[in-house]
Amino acid sequence: MIGLSSTGAAELTFTVQRPEQVQTFASSGEAQLALLAQTPEMNIRVNKLTGRIKRHAHPQSHHFLYLIQGQIELTVGEETRRIQAGDFVTIPQGSVHAMQRVGTAEALFLDIASPPDVGDVIWHE
């Protein structure tokens, strides 16, 4: 997590978070998001995808996804690919994208945004 040093600068501290300690901060019928860490340069969230996330873009932030388990169908622009556990994805800032879980297994992935995308989303549907 982030604390402030005696100079007022942000500094990270050593932390370990157990799954039961992670608080969900956004939830819909399609996904649950939980913030794991945030600095002025990036944030890291875990996303449990249970359905579909509609087409949207982040005009200020690049997004990097690492699929932990399950499969998703990811569309970026006009290109659609099936992503599976172990895959790493780069979504450049401003790229319109959508995703949907494939199959019945839970899809779980890390979502790293740089810079942090708090409120930085434009929905396209």
Short mmCIF file of C-alpha atoms in Angstrom, two decimals:
data_model
loop_
_atom_site.label_atom_id
_atom_site.label_comp_id
_atom_site.label_asym_id
_atom_site.label_seq_id
_atom_site.Cartn_x
_atom_site.Cartn_y
_atom_site.Cartn_z
CA MET A 1 0.00 0.00 0.00
CA ILE A 2 1.03 3.64 -0.16
CA GLY A 3 2.02 5.82 2.75
CA LEU A 4 3.62 9.25 2.91
CA SER A 5 7.27 9.70 3.82
CA SER A 6 8.52 12.49 6.07
CA THR A 7 9.09 14.56 2.91
CA GLY A 8 5.47 14.10 1.83
CA ALA A 9 6.38 11.84 -1.09
CA ALA A 10 4.36 8.68 -1.66
CA GLU A 11 6.17 5.49 -0.73
CA LEU A 12 5.16 1.86 -0.98
CA THR A 13 5.19 -0.47 1.98
CA PHE A 14 5.57 -4.24 1.98
CA THR A 15 2.12 -5.86 2.06
CA VAL A 16 0.58 -9.28 1.58
CA GLN A 17 -3.14 -9.50 0.84
CA ARG A 18 -5.06 -12.71 1.29
CA PRO A 19 -8.09 -13.28 -0.98
CA GLU A 20 -10.49 -12.79 1.93
CA GLN A 21 -8.94 -9.35 2.63
CA VAL A 22 -9.55 -7.97 -0.86
CA GLN A 23 -12.59 -5.69 -0.89
CA THR A 24 -14.78 -5.52 -4.00
CA PHE A 25 -15.24 -1.87 -4.98
CA ALA A 26 -17.41 -2.27 -8.08
CA SER A 27 -19.84 -4.99 -8.99
CA SER A 28 -22.40 -5.56 -11.69
CA GLY A 29 -24.21 -8.63 -12.91
CA GLU A 30 -21.28 -9.17 -15.29
CA ALA A 31 -18.10 -8.48 -13.28
CA GLN A 32 -16.60 -7.78 -9.87
CA LEU A 33 -13.59 -5.48 -9.52
CA ALA A 34 -11.27 -5.18 -6.53
CA LEU A 35 -8.39 -2.72 -6.16
CA LEU A 36 -5.15 -4.41 -5.09
CA ALA A 37 -2.72 -1.47 -5.28
CA GLN A 38 -2.45 2.07 -6.60
CA THR A 39 0.35 4.59 -7.11
CA PRO A 40 0.32 7.90 -8.99
CA GLU A 41 1.61 5.97 -12.04
CA MET A 42 -0.70 2.92 -12.09
CA ASN A 43 -3.37 0.86 -10.42
CA ILE A 44 -3.73 -2.91 -10.21
CA ARG A 45 -7.14 -4.55 -9.94
CA VAL A 46 -8.40 -8.09 -10.01
CA ASN A 47 -11.50 -8.66 -12.14
CA LYS A 48 -13.83 -11.64 -11.86
CA LEU A 49 -15.72 -11.75 -15.17
CA THR A 50 -19.03 -13.58 -14.93
CA GLY A 51 -20.57 -12.36 -18.19
CA ARG A 52 -19.80 -9.51 -20.59
CA ILE A 53 -18.21 -6.06 -20.28
CA LYS A 54 -19.61 -3.77 -22.99
CA ARG A 55 -17.54 -1.82 -25.53
CA HIS A 56 -15.66 1.01 -23.85
CA ALA A 57 -12.38 2.93 -23.97
CA HIS A 58 -9.98 4.55 -21.51
CA PRO A 59 -8.74 7.74 -23.23
CA GLN A 60 -5.99 8.44 -20.68
CA SER A 61 -4.79 4.94 -19.69
CA HIS A 62 -3.04 1.95 -21.19
CA HIS A 63 -4.38 -1.36 -19.84
CA PHE A 64 -2.44 -4.56 -19.32
CA LEU A 65 -4.33 -7.77 -18.59
CA TYR A 66 -3.01 -11.06 -17.23
CA LEU A 67 -5.53 -13.89 -17.29
CA ILE A 68 -5.19 -16.02 -14.15
CA GLN A 69 -7.92 -18.58 -14.87
CA GLY A 70 -10.67 -19.30 -17.37
CA GLN A 71 -11.08 -17.97 -20.90
CA ILE A 72 -12.40 -14.71 -22.32
CA GLU A 73 -13.21 -13.46 -25.78
CA LEU A 74 -11.58 -10.04 -26.09
CA THR A 75 -12.36 -7.56 -28.86
CA VAL A 76 -10.03 -4.58 -29.35
CA GLY A 77 -11.13 -2.35 -32.20
CA GLU A 78 -12.37 -4.78 -34.88
CA GLU A 79 -10.12 -7.69 -33.86
CA THR A 80 -11.41 -10.49 -31.61
CA ARG A 81 -9.21 -13.08 -29.92
CA ARG A 82 -9.77 -15.84 -27.39
CA ILE A 83 -7.58 -15.31 -24.33
CA GLN A 84 -6.76 -18.11 -21.88
CA ALA A 85 -5.04 -18.49 -18.52
CA GLY A 86 -1.42 -17.38 -18.72
CA ASP A 87 -1.95 -14.91 -21.59
CA PHE A 88 -0.79 -11.29 -21.22
CA VAL A 89 -2.61 -8.57 -23.19
CA THR A 90 -1.74 -4.94 -23.96
CA ILE A 91 -4.62 -2.55 -24.73
CA PRO A 92 -3.32 0.89 -25.82
CA GLN A 93 -5.00 3.99 -24.40
CA GLY A 94 -8.09 5.06 -26.30
CA SER A 95 -8.67 1.61 -27.84
CA VAL A 96 -12.33 0.57 -27.84
CA HIS A 97 -12.59 -2.89 -26.31
CA ALA A 98 -15.09 -5.39 -24.90
CA MET A 99 -14.83 -8.80 -23.31
CA GLN A 100 -16.96 -11.81 -22.54
CA ARG A 101 -16.36 -14.92 -20.48
CA VAL A 102 -16.14 -18.12 -22.53
CA GLY A 103 -17.65 -21.30 -21.05
CA THR A 104 -18.85 -21.82 -17.51
CA ALA A 105 -15.53 -21.61 -15.65
CA GLU A 106 -14.85 -18.41 -13.74
CA ALA A 107 -12.63 -15.95 -15.62
CA LEU A 108 -10.21 -14.11 -13.34
CA PHE A 109 -7.62 -11.58 -14.48
CA LEU A 110 -5.33 -8.82 -13.28
CA ASP A 111 -5.95 -5.41 -14.86
CA ILE A 112 -3.08 -2.92 -14.63
CA ALA A 113 -3.85 0.64 -15.77
CA SER A 114 -1.17 3.26 -16.37
CA PRO A 115 -1.80 5.97 -15.44
CA PRO A 116 -4.60 4.97 -13.02
CA ASP A 117 -7.97 5.08 -14.77
CA VAL A 118 -10.18 6.21 -11.90
CA GLY A 119 -13.25 7.49 -13.75
CA ASP A 120 -11.43 7.31 -17.10
CA VAL A 121 -13.98 5.37 -19.15
CA ILE A 122 -16.16 6.17 -22.16
CA TRP A 123 -18.91 3.63 -22.89
CA HIS A 124 -19.66 2.91 -26.56
CA GLU A 125 -22.85 0.87 -26.11
#
